Every structure is written in structure tokens, then in C-alpha cells.
Short mmCIF file of C-alpha atoms in Angstrom, two decimals:
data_model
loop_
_atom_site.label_atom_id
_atom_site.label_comp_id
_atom_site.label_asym_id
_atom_site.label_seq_id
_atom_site.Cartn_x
_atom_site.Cartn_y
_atom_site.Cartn_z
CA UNK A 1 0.00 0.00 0.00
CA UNK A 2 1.41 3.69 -0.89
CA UNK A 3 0.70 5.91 1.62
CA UNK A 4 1.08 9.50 1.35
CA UNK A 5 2.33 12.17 4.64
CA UNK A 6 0.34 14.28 5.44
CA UNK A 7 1.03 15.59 9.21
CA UNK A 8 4.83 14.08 9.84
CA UNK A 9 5.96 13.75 13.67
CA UNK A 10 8.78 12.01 14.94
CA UNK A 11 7.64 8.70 15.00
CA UNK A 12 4.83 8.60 12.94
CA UNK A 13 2.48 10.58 10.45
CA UNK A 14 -0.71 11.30 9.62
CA UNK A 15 -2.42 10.28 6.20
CA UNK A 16 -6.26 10.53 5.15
CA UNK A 17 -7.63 7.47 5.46
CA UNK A 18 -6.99 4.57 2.80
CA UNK A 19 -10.50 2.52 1.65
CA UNK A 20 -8.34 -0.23 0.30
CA UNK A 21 -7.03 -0.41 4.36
CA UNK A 22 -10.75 -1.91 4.77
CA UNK A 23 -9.91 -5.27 5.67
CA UNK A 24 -7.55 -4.40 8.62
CA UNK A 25 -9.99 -1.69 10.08
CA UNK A 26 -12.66 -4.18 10.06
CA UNK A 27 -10.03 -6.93 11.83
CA UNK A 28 -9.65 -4.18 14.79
CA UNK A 29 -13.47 -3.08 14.70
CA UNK A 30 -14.31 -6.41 15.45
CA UNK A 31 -11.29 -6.58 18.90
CA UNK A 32 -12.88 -6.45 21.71
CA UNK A 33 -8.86 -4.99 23.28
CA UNK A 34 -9.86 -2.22 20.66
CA UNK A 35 -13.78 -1.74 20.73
CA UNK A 36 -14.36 -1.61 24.82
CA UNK A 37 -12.36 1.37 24.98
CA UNK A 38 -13.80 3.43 22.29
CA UNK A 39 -17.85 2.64 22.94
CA UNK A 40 -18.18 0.30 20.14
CA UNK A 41 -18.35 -3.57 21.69
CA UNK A 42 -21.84 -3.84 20.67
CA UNK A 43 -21.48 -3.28 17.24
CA UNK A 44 -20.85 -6.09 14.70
CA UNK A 45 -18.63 -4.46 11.64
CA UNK A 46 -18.54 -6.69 8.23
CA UNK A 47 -16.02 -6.13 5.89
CA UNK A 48 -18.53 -4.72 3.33
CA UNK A 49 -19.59 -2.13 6.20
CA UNK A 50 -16.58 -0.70 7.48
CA UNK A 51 -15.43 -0.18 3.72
CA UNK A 52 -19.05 1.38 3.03
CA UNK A 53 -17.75 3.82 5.97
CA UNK A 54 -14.57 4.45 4.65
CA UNK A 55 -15.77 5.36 1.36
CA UNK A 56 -18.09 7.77 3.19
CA UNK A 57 -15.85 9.71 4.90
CA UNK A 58 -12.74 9.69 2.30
CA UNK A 59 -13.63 13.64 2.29
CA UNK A 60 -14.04 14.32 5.79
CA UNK A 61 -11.62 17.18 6.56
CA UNK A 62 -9.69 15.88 9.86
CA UNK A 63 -9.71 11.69 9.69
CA UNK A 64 -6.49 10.42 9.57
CA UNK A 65 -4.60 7.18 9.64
CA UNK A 66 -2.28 6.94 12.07
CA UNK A 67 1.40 4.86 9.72
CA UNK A 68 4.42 4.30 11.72
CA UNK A 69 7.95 6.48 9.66
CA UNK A 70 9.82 3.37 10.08
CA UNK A 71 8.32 1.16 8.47
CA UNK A 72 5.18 2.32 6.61
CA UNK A 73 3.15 -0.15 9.00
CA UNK A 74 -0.67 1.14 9.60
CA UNK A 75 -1.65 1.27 12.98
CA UNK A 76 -4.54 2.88 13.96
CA UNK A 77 -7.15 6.01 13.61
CA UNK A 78 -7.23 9.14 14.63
CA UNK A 79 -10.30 11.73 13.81
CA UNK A 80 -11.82 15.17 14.96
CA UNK A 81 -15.35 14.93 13.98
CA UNK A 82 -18.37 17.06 14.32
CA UNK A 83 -16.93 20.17 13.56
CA UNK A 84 -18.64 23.02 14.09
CA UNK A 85 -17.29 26.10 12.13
CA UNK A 86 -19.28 28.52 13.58
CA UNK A 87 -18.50 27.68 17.65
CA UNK A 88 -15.00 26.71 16.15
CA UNK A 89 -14.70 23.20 17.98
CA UNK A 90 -14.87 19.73 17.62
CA UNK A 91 -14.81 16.00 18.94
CA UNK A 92 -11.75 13.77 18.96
CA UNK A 93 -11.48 10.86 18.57
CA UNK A 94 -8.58 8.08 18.26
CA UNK A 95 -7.21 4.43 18.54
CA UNK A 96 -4.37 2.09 17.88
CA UNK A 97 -5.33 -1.14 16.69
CA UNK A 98 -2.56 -2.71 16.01
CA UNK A 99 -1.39 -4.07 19.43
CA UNK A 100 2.23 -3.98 19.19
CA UNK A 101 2.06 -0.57 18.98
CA UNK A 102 0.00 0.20 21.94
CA UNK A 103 1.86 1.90 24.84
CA UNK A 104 4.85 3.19 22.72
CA UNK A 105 3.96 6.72 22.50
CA UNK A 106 2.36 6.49 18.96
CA UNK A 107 -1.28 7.75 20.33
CA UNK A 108 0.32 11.03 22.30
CA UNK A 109 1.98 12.10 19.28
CA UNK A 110 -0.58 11.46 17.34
CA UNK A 111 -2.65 13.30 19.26
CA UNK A 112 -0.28 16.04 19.04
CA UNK A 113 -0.07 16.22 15.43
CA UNK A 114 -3.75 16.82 14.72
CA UNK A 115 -4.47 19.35 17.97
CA UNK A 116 -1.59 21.73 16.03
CA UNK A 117 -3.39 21.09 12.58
CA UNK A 118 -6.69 21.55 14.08
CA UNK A 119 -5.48 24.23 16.06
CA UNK A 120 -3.44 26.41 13.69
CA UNK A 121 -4.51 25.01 10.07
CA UNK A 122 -8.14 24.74 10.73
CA UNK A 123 -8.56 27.51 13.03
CA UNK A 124 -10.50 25.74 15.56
CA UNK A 125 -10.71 26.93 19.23
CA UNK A 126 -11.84 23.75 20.84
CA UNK A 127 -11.68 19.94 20.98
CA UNK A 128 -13.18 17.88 23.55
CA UNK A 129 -13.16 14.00 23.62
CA UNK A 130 -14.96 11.31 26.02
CA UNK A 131 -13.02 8.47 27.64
CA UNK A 132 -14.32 6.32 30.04
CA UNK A 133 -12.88 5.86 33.63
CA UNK A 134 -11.68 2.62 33.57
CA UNK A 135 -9.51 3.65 30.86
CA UNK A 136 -6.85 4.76 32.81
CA UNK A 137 -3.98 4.99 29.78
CA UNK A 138 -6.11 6.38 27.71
CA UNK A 139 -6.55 9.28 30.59
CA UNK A 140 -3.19 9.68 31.46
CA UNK A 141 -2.25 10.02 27.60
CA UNK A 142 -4.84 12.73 27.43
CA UNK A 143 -3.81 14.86 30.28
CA UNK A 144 -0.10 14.79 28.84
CA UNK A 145 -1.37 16.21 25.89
CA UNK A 146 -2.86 19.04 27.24
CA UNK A 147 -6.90 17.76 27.89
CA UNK A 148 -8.33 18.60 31.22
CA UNK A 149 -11.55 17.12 32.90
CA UNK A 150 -14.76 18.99 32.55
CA UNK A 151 -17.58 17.00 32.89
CA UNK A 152 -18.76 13.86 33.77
CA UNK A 153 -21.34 11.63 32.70
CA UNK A 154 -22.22 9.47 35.80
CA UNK A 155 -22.78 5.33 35.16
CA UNK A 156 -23.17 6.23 31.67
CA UNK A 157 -21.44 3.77 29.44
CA UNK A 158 -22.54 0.29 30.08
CA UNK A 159 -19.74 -2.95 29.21
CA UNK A 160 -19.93 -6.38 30.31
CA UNK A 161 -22.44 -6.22 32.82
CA UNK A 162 -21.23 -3.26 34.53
CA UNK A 163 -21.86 0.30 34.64
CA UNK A 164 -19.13 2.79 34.18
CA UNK A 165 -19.04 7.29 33.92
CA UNK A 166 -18.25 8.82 30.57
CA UNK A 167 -15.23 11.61 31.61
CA UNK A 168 -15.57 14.79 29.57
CA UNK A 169 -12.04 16.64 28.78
CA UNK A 170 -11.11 19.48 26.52
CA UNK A 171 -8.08 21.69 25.84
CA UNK A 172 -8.17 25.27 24.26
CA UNK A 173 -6.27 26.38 21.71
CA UNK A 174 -4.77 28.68 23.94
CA UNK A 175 -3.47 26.24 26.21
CA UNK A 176 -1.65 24.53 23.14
CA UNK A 177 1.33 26.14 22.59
CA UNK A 178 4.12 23.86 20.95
CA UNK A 179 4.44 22.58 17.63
CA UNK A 180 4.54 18.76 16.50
CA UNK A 181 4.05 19.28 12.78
CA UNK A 182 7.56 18.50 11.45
CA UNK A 183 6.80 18.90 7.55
CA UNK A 184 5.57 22.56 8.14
CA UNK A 185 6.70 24.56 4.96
CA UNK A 186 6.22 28.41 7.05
CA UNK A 187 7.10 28.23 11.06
#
């Protein structure tokens, strides 16, 4: 598969999202290691669905494939959706299905990369995300990239027989000061 850099980091970059990679988004879809931490365990994805998806949102303006620099290898999603122009802000988004690459770093830089594009290419002011609290990487990840609690959604997300509260979290643009974007042409 060619793949073509968009937002280069260190580590990894950032690409629009491939429909041909169909086949390996619907092999994560379907991991329960993948799905229980991003809301989606009670959905069933075939392969003819998630590449329905794909082909649906090949324009969206922020949803990214997440490809390691070393060695082109795909490894996960990252996404700020429902953006709204007018209030500036959106929702993010992210995971990394491929589960030798979970707990290297990949997802905080990542996340990095697309809060200076959204920040300072799209103009937004906002971006919030929802993580539940059993997620505890995922949390500490966030907070290290700037996100800060603001709301909580009490026993609100419900996984294998248990209830569990949705966490809230944002960060400003204001409050994002450094640049990850390593393929910038103007500084």
C-alpha cells in the first residue's frame, strides 16, 4: 500500500484514510482490546460495512490514519469529527489497533499532530473528547497532551455487565502552545 504524509511527527504521520485499508480496520473493529475502549463492543462491523464507511468519509476534513515512519506499517485512527465552524470546535477521537504498537507513545503524538493542525490550520478553538474511567492509559495520555476534565457523565457507558461514567475533557487552543508538525513549509 502507498501511503502518502500528510502531518509528519517524529515517530509517525498522519495520512487521510486509505479505503483499500478496509480489511484491517474491520479486523480491529471487530477486537474487543480495541472496541471496549472506544464505545463500540456492541457493534458487529462486516467487511462490506466498514469499507461502506470508509468510502463515506474519504472527504471528511480531519480523519487520519495513524502509519508508523519506520516502516510504513498502519496502525490505527485518529479523527476530529463534528466540527462546528461557527462555535469553532470539535470531537476527537482516536485508537491504535494494532497491538504492538500500543503503549509506545504512537497515540500522544498522534494526538499532538492533529491538535496543532486543528489548532493552527483549521482555526478551531476547541476539541473535547470522552473516555471512560476505567480507561486509565487512555486518561493519562490525554492529560499529557494538554486535555483537562470537565464533565462527567455518571454510570453512563454500560460494558460487560457493569456500569461505568463517561469523563468529559477538553483543551483550548490557547493552552496549546508547541508545535509537533515536522513537515511545516512556514514556522
Amino acid at each position: 500500500m502507498k501511503y502518502f504524509k500528510k502531518l509528519v511527527g517524529d515517530n509517525i504521520y498522519l495520512l487521510p484514510r486509505n479505503v483499500e485499508d478496509y480489511e484491517k480496520f474491520t479486523e480491529w473493529m471487530n477486537d474487543f482490546e480495541t472496541t471496549d475502549y472506544i464505545g463500540s463492543s456492541g457493534q458487529v462491523m462486516s467487511l462490506l460495512g466498514e469499507k461502506k464507511y470508509l468510502e463515506e468519509h474519504i472527504g471528511d476534513v480531519a480523519s487520519f490514519a495513524i502509519v508508523s515512519l519506520e516502516n510504513d506499517k498502519l496502525l490505527g485512527s485518529i479523527a476530529i469529527e463534528d466540527i462546528n465552524n461557527t462555535r469553532r470546535c470539535g470531537t476527537l477521537g482516536i485508537f491504535i489497533g494494532d497491538r504492538e504498537a500500543r503503549n509506545k507513545g504512537y497515540g500522544s503524538e498522534a494526538i499532538k499532530l492533529l491538535l496543532d493542525y486543528s489548532f493552527n490550520y483549521l482555526n478551531l478553538h476547541s476539541i473535547k473528547l470522552n473516555v471512560f474511567d476505567f480507561n486509565k492509559r487512555a486518561i493519562a495520555c490525554y492529560k499529557k497532551c494538554g486535555f483537562r476534565e470537565c464533565g462527567r457523565l455518571r454510570e453512563n457507558y454500560f460494558l460487560n455487565g457493569k456500569y461505568y461514567d463517561n469523563i468529559i475533557m477538553d483543551v483550548l487552543s490557547n493552552e496549546f502552545t508547541k508545535s509537533y508538525i515536522r513537515n511545516k513549509n512556514i514556522v
